[in-house]
Amino acid sequence: MEDKRILYVSSEVVPYLAENEVSIMSYDVPKMINDQGGQIRIFMPRYGNINERRHQLHEVIRLSGMNLVVNDLDMPLIIKVASIPKERIQVYFIDNDEYFKRKATFTDEEGVLYPDNDERAIFFAKGVVETVKKLNWVPDIIHVHGWLAGMLPIYMKHYYKDEALFSETKIVTSVYSQGFEGNLDMEMMKKVAFDGIPNESIEYLAEPNYENVIKASVMHSDAVIIASDDLSSSLTKFIESSGKPFLPFATKDKFAEAYTNFYRNQVL
């Protein structure tokens, strides 16, 4: 994978957030490609529970300052950056006071989903793409991890479909069992459609539960990785019948070879 450019877009990454299936793989996979001589970037949201001082985040003024429109509202985009110690891996953080300043990731202290998680996902997707455009960095692959990053494939295939920068870029989505209970905002489909994305492409978002958000994401990806051993049978069947190249679950000791071969032979 030497000199291949891979953009990792994740809702959670260690060491910035607690260890779980998504956050660990969102570190392990980029590190593996970095070790193989690939060029990588990682993007994640700058949640309020990330300790900026400890992790030495700093704002990138030349990338910050633009406004992104979410559901007809202008939202300022702030970009911060940090390096994972010892790995020489740069992590970019998508920030906005309205969406990400709160002291948790997806739910309040009562465990209730934030009502604007759908808008946060839209903002995150647009923020990533706009920042990559400013960096003028052309990824061969964009690899998506975690449901909050799940709008990115949809926006890439519709909202940004005419961007010459991404004309050769392939999108891979890793699907995990780690999701959420209940639904995101029931107006989510309308908010995504506001950006000119046709209703028939996002009909799964009519009931935006975890599986439907993932299904919408898979439908707009070029390839899919089953990243959890205990993925639900309904999502597994959906992926297997989607017509997309897919990689079955690979264990920790086998994922490096499996992912590399999948990138080389099924994606690029």
mmCIF file of C-alpha atoms in Angstrom:
data_model
loop_
_atom_site.group_PDB
_atom_site.id
_atom_site.type_symbol
_atom_site.label_atom_id
_atom_site.label_comp_id
_atom_site.label_asym_id
_atom_site.label_seq_id
_atom_site.Cartn_x
_atom_site.Cartn_y
_atom_site.Cartn_z
ATOM 1 C CA MET A 1 0.000 0.000 0.000
ATOM 2 C CA GLU A 2 3.032 2.252 -0.325
ATOM 3 C CA ASP A 3 2.166 5.836 -1.302
ATOM 4 C CA LYS A 4 -1.549 5.054 -1.495
ATOM 5 C CA ARG A 5 -3.584 7.822 0.107
ATOM 6 C CA ILE A 6 -6.275 6.712 2.512
ATOM 7 C CA LEU A 7 -8.587 9.052 4.393
ATOM 8 C CA TYR A 8 -10.031 7.530 7.569
ATOM 9 C CA VAL A 9 -13.259 9.152 8.753
ATOM 10 C CA SER A 10 -14.446 7.915 12.122
ATOM 11 C CA SER A 11 -16.875 8.834 14.856
ATOM 12 C CA GLU A 12 -14.388 7.627 17.516
ATOM 13 C CA VAL A 13 -10.633 7.083 17.637
ATOM 14 C CA VAL A 14 -8.273 6.041 20.447
ATOM 15 C CA PRO A 15 -6.375 7.582 22.226
ATOM 16 C CA TYR A 16 -8.799 10.530 22.135
ATOM 17 C CA LEU A 17 -11.841 8.564 23.318
ATOM 18 C CA ALA A 18 -12.404 5.405 25.351
ATOM 19 C CA GLU A 19 -11.580 2.029 23.843
ATOM 20 C CA ASN A 20 -14.361 0.208 22.027
ATOM 21 C CA GLU A 21 -14.612 -1.752 18.801
ATOM 22 C CA VAL A 22 -14.952 1.334 16.585
ATOM 23 C CA SER A 23 -12.326 3.503 18.284
ATOM 24 C CA ILE A 24 -9.702 0.725 18.411
ATOM 25 C CA MET A 25 -10.088 -0.266 14.740
ATOM 26 C CA SER A 26 -10.110 3.420 13.760
ATOM 27 C CA TYR A 27 -6.575 3.521 15.166
ATOM 28 C CA ASP A 28 -5.301 0.041 14.277
ATOM 29 C CA VAL A 29 -6.195 0.155 10.563
ATOM 30 C CA PRO A 30 -4.594 3.556 9.813
ATOM 31 C CA LYS A 31 -1.504 2.568 11.831
ATOM 32 C CA MET A 32 -1.195 -0.599 9.769
ATOM 33 C CA ILE A 33 -1.352 1.308 6.465
ATOM 34 C CA ASN A 34 1.011 3.968 7.835
ATOM 35 C CA ASP A 35 3.491 1.206 8.720
ATOM 36 C CA GLN A 36 3.212 -0.095 5.129
ATOM 37 C CA GLY A 37 4.254 3.291 3.737
ATOM 38 C CA GLY A 38 0.768 4.528 2.881
ATOM 39 C CA GLN A 39 -0.163 8.188 3.287
ATOM 40 C CA ILE A 40 -3.024 8.598 5.709
ATOM 41 C CA ARG A 41 -5.179 11.234 7.362
ATOM 42 C CA ILE A 42 -7.726 10.639 10.130
ATOM 43 C CA PHE A 43 -10.786 12.831 10.702
ATOM 44 C CA MET A 44 -13.066 12.677 13.742
ATOM 45 C CA PRO A 45 -15.418 15.060 15.607
ATOM 46 C CA ARG A 46 -13.950 17.226 18.374
ATOM 47 C CA TYR A 47 -16.334 16.211 21.162
ATOM 48 C CA GLY A 48 -16.269 18.260 24.362
ATOM 49 C CA ASN A 49 -14.990 15.306 26.376
ATOM 50 C CA ILE A 50 -11.686 15.247 24.464
ATOM 51 C CA ASN A 51 -8.979 16.838 26.584
ATOM 52 C CA GLU A 52 -7.397 19.412 24.268
ATOM 53 C CA ARG A 53 -4.476 20.202 26.546
ATOM 54 C CA ARG A 54 -3.500 16.594 27.192
ATOM 55 C CA HIS A 55 -3.700 15.665 23.518
ATOM 56 C CA GLN A 56 -2.203 18.978 22.322
ATOM 57 C CA LEU A 57 -4.949 19.935 19.912
ATOM 58 C CA HIS A 58 -4.541 23.264 18.198
ATOM 59 C CA GLU A 59 -6.714 25.155 15.756
ATOM 60 C CA VAL A 60 -5.668 25.358 12.112
ATOM 61 C CA ILE A 61 -6.648 28.926 11.283
ATOM 62 C CA ARG A 62 -6.114 28.574 7.518
ATOM 63 C CA LEU A 63 -8.628 25.695 7.405
ATOM 64 C CA SER A 64 -11.175 27.116 9.855
ATOM 65 C CA GLY A 65 -13.600 29.963 9.281
ATOM 66 C CA MET A 66 -15.975 28.740 6.592
ATOM 67 C CA ASN A 67 -19.658 28.228 7.291
ATOM 68 C CA LEU A 68 -21.489 25.005 6.444
ATOM 69 C CA VAL A 69 -25.227 25.005 5.851
ATOM 70 C CA VAL A 70 -27.160 22.360 7.789
ATOM 71 C CA ASN A 71 -30.936 22.388 7.398
ATOM 72 C CA ASP A 72 -30.831 26.012 6.179
ATOM 73 C CA LEU A 73 -28.688 27.208 9.118
ATOM 74 C CA ASP A 74 -25.148 28.555 8.799
ATOM 75 C CA MET A 75 -22.786 26.705 11.119
ATOM 76 C CA PRO A 76 -19.160 27.824 11.539
ATOM 77 C CA LEU A 77 -16.527 25.160 10.929
ATOM 78 C CA ILE A 78 -13.494 24.993 13.222
ATOM 79 C CA ILE A 79 -10.619 22.637 12.370
ATOM 80 C CA LYS A 80 -8.188 21.420 14.992
ATOM 81 C CA VAL A 81 -5.278 19.048 14.588
ATOM 82 C CA ALA A 82 -3.141 16.788 16.761
ATOM 83 C CA SER A 83 -0.584 14.030 16.276
ATOM 84 C CA ILE A 84 -0.840 10.554 17.754
ATOM 85 C CA PRO A 85 2.318 10.235 19.862
ATOM 86 C CA LYS A 86 5.086 7.993 18.442
ATOM 87 C CA GLU A 87 3.110 7.225 15.276
ATOM 88 C CA ARG A 88 3.550 10.412 13.210
ATOM 89 C CA ILE A 89 -0.146 10.202 12.345
ATOM 90 C CA GLN A 90 -2.076 13.450 12.015
ATOM 91 C CA VAL A 91 -5.645 13.585 13.250
ATOM 92 C CA TYR A 92 -7.974 16.381 12.144
ATOM 93 C CA PHE A 93 -10.888 17.324 14.374
ATOM 94 C CA ILE A 94 -14.146 18.758 13.020
ATOM 95 C CA ASP A 95 -15.472 21.233 15.574
ATOM 96 C CA ASN A 96 -18.433 23.533 16.069
ATOM 97 C CA ASP A 97 -19.504 24.959 19.429
ATOM 98 C CA GLU A 98 -23.187 24.324 18.801
ATOM 99 C CA TYR A 99 -22.762 20.659 17.883
ATOM 100 C CA PHE A 100 -19.706 19.379 19.718
ATOM 101 C CA LYS A 101 -18.974 21.431 22.832
ATOM 102 C CA ARG A 102 -21.085 19.219 25.137
ATOM 103 C CA LYS A 103 -19.274 16.876 27.510
ATOM 104 C CA ALA A 104 -20.197 13.558 25.892
ATOM 105 C CA THR A 105 -20.265 11.900 22.495
ATOM 106 C CA PHE A 106 -23.752 10.733 21.452
ATOM 107 C CA THR A 107 -25.995 10.796 24.542
ATOM 108 C CA ASP A 108 -26.656 12.991 27.577
ATOM 109 C CA GLU A 109 -25.973 11.922 31.177
ATOM 110 C CA GLU A 110 -29.299 10.069 31.199
ATOM 111 C CA GLY A 111 -28.223 8.002 28.207
ATOM 112 C CA VAL A 112 -30.697 9.756 25.888
ATOM 113 C CA LEU A 113 -29.535 10.382 22.314
ATOM 114 C CA TYR A 114 -28.842 14.030 21.553
ATOM 115 C CA PRO A 115 -31.786 15.268 19.452
ATOM 116 C CA ASP A 116 -29.456 16.856 16.886
ATOM 117 C CA ASN A 117 -27.248 13.802 16.229
ATOM 118 C CA ASP A 118 -28.578 13.741 12.664
ATOM 119 C CA GLU A 119 -27.424 17.332 12.072
ATOM 120 C CA ARG A 120 -24.091 16.590 13.726
ATOM 121 C CA ALA A 121 -23.605 13.719 11.254
ATOM 122 C CA ILE A 122 -24.431 15.988 8.293
ATOM 123 C CA PHE A 123 -22.094 18.709 9.593
ATOM 124 C CA PHE A 124 -19.311 16.181 10.164
ATOM 125 C CA ALA A 125 -19.602 14.759 6.629
ATOM 126 C CA LYS A 126 -19.556 18.181 4.993
ATOM 127 C CA GLY A 127 -16.788 19.406 7.292
ATOM 128 C CA VAL A 128 -14.524 16.503 6.356
ATOM 129 C CA VAL A 129 -14.995 16.958 2.615
ATOM 130 C CA GLU A 130 -14.609 20.748 2.692
ATOM 131 C CA THR A 131 -11.408 20.438 4.724
ATOM 132 C CA VAL A 132 -9.925 17.804 2.412
ATOM 133 C CA LYS A 133 -10.729 20.111 -0.508
ATOM 134 C CA LYS A 134 -8.850 22.940 1.219
ATOM 135 C CA LEU A 135 -5.906 20.624 1.877
ATOM 136 C CA ASN A 136 -6.034 19.699 -1.827
ATOM 137 C CA TRP A 137 -5.240 16.145 -0.782
ATOM 138 C CA VAL A 138 -6.676 13.508 -3.109
ATOM 139 C CA PRO A 139 -7.493 10.209 -1.342
ATOM 140 C CA ASP A 140 -7.450 6.933 -3.255
ATOM 141 C CA ILE A 141 -9.782 5.487 -0.603
ATOM 142 C CA ILE A 142 -12.058 7.018 2.010
ATOM 143 C CA HIS A 143 -12.682 4.480 4.785
ATOM 144 C CA VAL A 144 -15.647 5.237 7.055
ATOM 145 C CA HIS A 145 -16.012 3.927 10.634
ATOM 146 C CA GLY A 146 -18.948 4.432 13.024
ATOM 147 C CA TRP A 147 -22.522 5.536 12.425
ATOM 148 C CA LEU A 148 -21.941 9.266 13.032
ATOM 149 C CA ALA A 149 -19.664 9.180 9.981
ATOM 150 C CA GLY A 150 -22.318 7.351 7.975
ATOM 151 C CA MET A 151 -23.565 10.369 6.023
ATOM 152 C CA LEU A 152 -20.227 10.780 4.278
ATOM 153 C CA PRO A 153 -20.806 8.160 1.528
ATOM 154 C CA ILE A 154 -24.231 9.678 0.792
ATOM 155 C CA TYR A 155 -22.867 13.205 0.469
ATOM 156 C CA MET A 156 -19.903 12.045 -1.614
ATOM 157 C CA LYS A 157 -22.164 10.293 -4.135
ATOM 158 C CA HIS A 158 -24.645 13.162 -4.472
ATOM 159 C CA TYR A 159 -23.716 16.547 -2.975
ATOM 160 C CA TYR A 160 -20.041 16.289 -4.023
ATOM 161 C CA LYS A 161 -20.466 14.079 -7.070
ATOM 162 C CA ASP A 162 -19.089 16.720 -9.466
ATOM 163 C CA GLU A 163 -15.928 17.445 -7.463
ATOM 164 C CA ALA A 164 -13.045 16.572 -9.798
ATOM 165 C CA LEU A 165 -10.762 16.075 -6.780
ATOM 166 C CA PHE A 166 -12.652 12.899 -5.843
ATOM 167 C CA SER A 167 -13.380 11.509 -9.302
ATOM 168 C CA GLU A 168 -11.217 8.405 -8.713
ATOM 169 C CA THR A 169 -11.815 8.053 -4.949
ATOM 170 C CA LYS A 170 -13.400 4.833 -3.663
ATOM 171 C CA ILE A 171 -15.473 4.680 -0.478
ATOM 172 C CA VAL A 172 -15.227 1.764 1.955
ATOM 173 C CA THR A 173 -17.590 1.498 4.940
ATOM 174 C CA SER A 174 -16.834 -0.664 7.958
ATOM 175 C CA VAL A 175 -20.037 -1.887 9.603
ATOM 176 C CA TYR A 176 -20.042 -2.509 13.358
ATOM 177 C CA SER A 177 -22.616 -3.922 15.741
ATOM 178 C CA GLN A 178 -22.008 -0.935 18.037
ATOM 179 C CA GLY A 179 -24.930 1.387 17.312
ATOM 180 C CA PHE A 180 -27.701 3.189 19.161
ATOM 181 C CA GLU A 181 -31.173 2.460 20.497
ATOM 182 C CA GLY A 182 -34.248 4.111 19.006
ATOM 183 C CA ASN A 183 -34.275 6.670 16.188
ATOM 184 C CA LEU A 184 -32.436 9.809 15.244
ATOM 185 C CA ASP A 185 -34.608 12.845 14.491
ATOM 186 C CA MET A 186 -37.580 11.812 12.325
ATOM 187 C CA GLU A 187 -36.963 14.885 10.127
ATOM 188 C CA MET A 188 -33.528 13.551 9.165
ATOM 189 C CA MET A 189 -34.548 12.497 5.659
ATOM 190 C CA LYS A 190 -35.959 15.969 5.002
ATOM 191 C CA LYS A 191 -32.739 17.610 6.244
ATOM 192 C CA VAL A 192 -30.582 15.473 3.952
ATOM 193 C CA ALA A 193 -32.985 16.050 1.052
ATOM 194 C CA PHE A 194 -32.592 19.819 1.668
ATOM 195 C CA ASP A 195 -29.106 19.414 0.163
ATOM 196 C CA GLY A 196 -30.540 18.228 -3.138
ATOM 197 C CA ILE A 197 -30.188 14.524 -2.397
ATOM 198 C CA PRO A 198 -33.109 12.655 -4.004
ATOM 199 C CA ASN A 199 -35.622 11.009 -1.677
ATOM 200 C CA GLU A 200 -35.409 7.668 -3.441
ATOM 201 C CA SER A 201 -31.680 7.498 -2.600
ATOM 202 C CA ILE A 202 -32.261 8.007 1.111
ATOM 203 C CA GLU A 203 -35.587 6.255 1.711
ATOM 204 C CA TYR A 204 -33.971 4.227 4.519
ATOM 205 C CA LEU A 205 -33.713 7.482 6.492
ATOM 206 C CA ALA A 206 -37.516 7.725 6.686
ATOM 207 C CA GLU A 207 -37.086 5.745 9.912
ATOM 208 C CA PRO A 208 -33.552 6.657 10.982
ATOM 209 C CA ASN A 209 -32.721 3.801 13.359
ATOM 210 C CA TYR A 210 -29.201 2.368 13.502
ATOM 211 C CA GLU A 211 -29.691 -0.347 10.884
ATOM 212 C CA ASN A 212 -31.369 2.009 8.419
ATOM 213 C CA VAL A 213 -28.650 4.654 8.760
ATOM 214 C CA ILE A 214 -26.075 1.935 8.046
ATOM 215 C CA LYS A 215 -28.090 0.591 5.103
ATOM 216 C CA ALA A 216 -28.210 4.071 3.539
ATOM 217 C CA SER A 217 -24.454 4.347 4.037
ATOM 218 C CA VAL A 218 -23.747 0.910 2.544
ATOM 219 C CA MET A 219 -25.877 1.695 -0.514
ATOM 220 C CA HIS A 220 -23.614 4.660 -1.290
ATOM 221 C CA SER A 221 -20.305 2.877 -0.651
ATOM 222 C CA ASP A 222 -18.091 1.144 -3.201
ATOM 223 C CA ALA A 223 -17.127 -1.661 -0.830
ATOM 224 C CA VAL A 224 -18.036 -2.848 2.669
ATOM 225 C CA ILE A 225 -16.195 -4.473 5.574
ATOM 226 C CA ILE A 226 -18.049 -6.474 8.225
ATOM 227 C CA ALA A 227 -16.104 -5.235 11.252
ATOM 228 C CA SER A 228 -17.941 -7.024 14.090
ATOM 229 C CA ASP A 229 -18.138 -10.735 14.735
ATOM 230 C CA ASP A 230 -21.636 -10.331 16.197
ATOM 231 C CA LEU A 231 -23.202 -8.169 13.478
ATOM 232 C CA SER A 232 -26.959 -8.725 13.269
ATOM 233 C CA SER A 233 -28.116 -11.302 10.737
ATOM 234 C CA SER A 234 -30.335 -8.685 9.048
ATOM 235 C CA LEU A 235 -27.410 -6.305 8.400
ATOM 236 C CA THR A 236 -25.147 -9.174 7.381
ATOM 237 C CA LYS A 237 -27.719 -10.403 4.843
ATOM 238 C CA PHE A 238 -28.231 -6.854 3.566
ATOM 239 C CA ILE A 239 -24.491 -6.445 2.945
ATOM 240 C CA GLU A 240 -24.164 -9.865 1.322
ATOM 241 C CA SER A 241 -27.050 -9.125 -1.056
ATOM 242 C CA SER A 242 -26.079 -5.503 -1.794
ATOM 243 C CA GLY A 243 -23.952 -6.363 -4.806
ATOM 244 C CA LYS A 244 -21.010 -4.503 -3.237
ATOM 245 C CA PRO A 245 -17.639 -6.188 -2.745
ATOM 246 C CA PHE A 246 -17.492 -7.067 0.946
ATOM 247 C CA LEU A 247 -14.978 -8.476 3.387
ATOM 248 C CA PRO A 248 -16.275 -10.878 6.052
ATOM 249 C CA PHE A 249 -15.202 -10.350 9.648
ATOM 250 C CA ALA A 250 -11.458 -10.798 10.215
ATOM 251 C CA THR A 251 -10.041 -11.440 13.681
ATOM 252 C CA LYS A 252 -7.465 -9.168 15.307
ATOM 253 C CA ASP A 253 -4.550 -11.379 14.287
ATOM 254 C CA LYS A 254 -5.708 -11.637 10.663
ATOM 255 C CA PHE A 255 -7.199 -8.214 9.883
ATOM 256 C CA ALA A 256 -3.969 -6.612 8.582
ATOM 257 C CA GLU A 257 -3.515 -9.079 5.738
ATOM 258 C CA ALA A 258 -7.274 -9.275 5.062
ATOM 259 C CA TYR A 259 -7.768 -5.489 4.892
ATOM 260 C CA THR A 260 -4.665 -4.927 2.771
ATOM 261 C CA ASN A 261 -5.701 -7.598 0.248
ATOM 262 C CA PHE A 262 -9.243 -6.217 0.197
ATOM 263 C CA TYR A 263 -8.013 -2.679 -0.507
ATOM 264 C CA ARG A 264 -5.697 -3.911 -3.263
ATOM 265 C CA ASN A 265 -7.897 -6.475 -4.978
ATOM 266 C CA GLN A 266 -11.504 -5.361 -4.384
ATOM 267 C CA VAL A 267 -11.362 -1.583 -3.937
ATOM 268 C CA LEU A 268 -8.503 -0.022 -5.919
#
